[in-house]
Amino acid sequence: MADSGKMVIISGPSGAGKSTLVRELLRTSSLPLELSVSATTRSPRHGEIDGVNYFFLDHAEFDRRRREGDFLEWKEVFGRGDFYGTPRAAVYSGLRQGKWVVLEIDVEGAMAVIGEFPESISIFIHPGTAEELERRLRGRGTEDESSLQRRLQVAAREMTFVGKYRHQVINDDAARAIQELDRILRVYQ
Ligand code: ADP
Ligand code: 5GP
């Protein structure tokens, strides 16, 4: 892999708890983890900060960066006109500095990155049950009904990719799942 860093890929359906687990892992782990901040054309949610949660771009700017090859991978994740992409330069810079760069991306983006970085540590976050996933998405209160339904549809498809990941973590209990993530990563030290 590019110098001494490692690529850590976290995927799983929207609402599975990826952001929650990754945020806590970054706060508590002693590993040199660095979150890759993606670009997106979707609107910021209440409390989301540009450059922290995402780089929020308009479609023209996203498209310009995509054409210039700025993204390691990119995808229209929910097929509703919102694009997401991983900025290449920041990932490479992290790897060069020996960081373990954490990508929180969808299953197809993950397959593209694994194609380019076969040694990636890939982890699929499973919500437990479909009912629990819906409960979490509703509980988060960030989606209107049509966006929520679309996310549930896409979730069913995303679950079929679980076998393509090196590891699977069931996020039934967040504290336990964070410990398990940390344990998985430590094996690669
Ligand atoms: P994702 O990043 O995968 O879309 P989030 O991290 O936003 O998911 O989590 C979705 C919702 O579920 C949030 O409201 C979060 O607080 C909640 N959540 C996350 N993990 C758990 C868990 N283990 N048990 C119960 N609720 C959880
Ligand atoms: P949300 O809109 O809930 O923040 O994210 C929706 C989904 O987009 C997440 O499940 C996440 O996996 C995916 N995603 C976020 N950033 C990227 C990215 O840079 N590339 C790809 N392919 N997917 C992303």
Tab-separated table of C-alpha atoms and ligand atoms in Angstrom, residues 10-15 18-19 36-40 42 45 48 54 73-78 84-87 104-110 140 143 151 158, ligand 2:
chain	number	residue	atom	x	y	z
A	10	ILE	CA	-16.502	0.820	6.396
A	11	SER	CA	-19.780	0.123	4.591
A	12	GLY	CA	-23.279	-0.897	5.519
A	13	PRO	CA	-26.813	0.324	4.954
A	14	SER	CA	-27.810	3.865	5.758
A	15	GLY	CA	-28.910	3.869	9.403
A	18	LYS	CA	-21.557	3.604	10.659
A	19	SER	CA	-21.085	7.273	11.548
A	36	SER	CA	-11.575	10.599	4.875
A	37	VAL	CA	-14.078	13.432	4.452
A	38	SER	CA	-16.174	12.764	1.356
A	39	ALA	CA	-17.667	15.302	-1.004
A	40	THR	CA	-21.416	15.268	-1.601
A	42	ARG	CA	-26.735	16.400	-0.870
A	45	ARG	CA	-28.395	18.060	7.748
A	48	GLU	CA	-23.493	19.048	9.843
A	54	TYR	CA	-18.676	16.301	4.227
A	73	GLU	CA	-14.229	6.783	-6.468
A	74	TRP	CA	-17.630	8.442	-6.738
A	75	LYS	CA	-21.230	7.299	-6.892
A	76	GLU	CA	-24.838	8.489	-7.106
A	77	VAL	CA	-25.643	6.441	-4.000
A	78	PHE	CA	-29.433	6.446	-3.778
A	84	TYR	CA	-20.866	11.229	-3.160
A	85	GLY	CA	-17.111	10.959	-3.801
A	86	THR	CA	-13.838	10.266	-1.992
A	87	PRO	CA	-11.244	13.025	-2.529
A	104	GLU	CA	-17.150	5.401	5.123
A	105	ILE	CA	-18.559	4.650	1.684
A	106	ASP	CA	-21.241	2.642	-0.105
A	107	VAL	CA	-20.748	-0.928	-1.330
A	108	GLU	CA	-19.957	-0.091	-4.936
A	109	GLY	CA	-17.483	2.607	-3.999
A	110	ALA	CA	-15.930	0.040	-1.662
A	140	ARG	CA	-32.574	9.703	13.488
A	143	GLU	CA	-35.063	11.810	6.146
A	151	ARG	CA	-32.706	4.076	1.785
A	158	GLU	CA	-26.361	-3.497	0.031
B	2	5GP	P1	-25.636	9.982	4.136
B	2	5GP	O1	-26.409	10.741	3.086
B	2	5GP	O2	-26.555	9.224	5.076
B	2	5GP	O3	-24.589	10.796	4.824
B	2	5GP	O4	-24.780	8.862	3.382
B	2	5GP	C1	-25.395	7.971	2.548
B	2	5GP	C2	-24.461	6.873	2.106
B	2	5GP	O5	-23.477	7.396	1.222
B	2	5GP	C3	-23.714	6.251	3.255
B	2	5GP	O6	-24.300	4.994	3.521
B	2	5GP	C4	-22.299	6.143	2.794
B	2	5GP	O7	-21.878	4.812	2.811
B	2	5GP	C5	-22.303	6.645	1.370
B	2	5GP	N1	-21.154	7.515	1.104
B	2	5GP	C6	-20.726	8.565	1.851
B	2	5GP	N2	-19.627	9.110	1.292
B	2	5GP	C7	-19.355	8.366	0.182
B	2	5GP	C8	-18.324	8.425	-0.808
B	2	5GP	O8	-17.420	9.256	-0.785
B	2	5GP	N3	-18.382	7.509	-1.803
B	2	5GP	C9	-19.366	6.562	-1.878
B	2	5GP	N4	-19.312	5.685	-2.891
B	2	5GP	N5	-20.336	6.471	-0.954
B	2	5GP	C10	-20.336	7.362	0.061
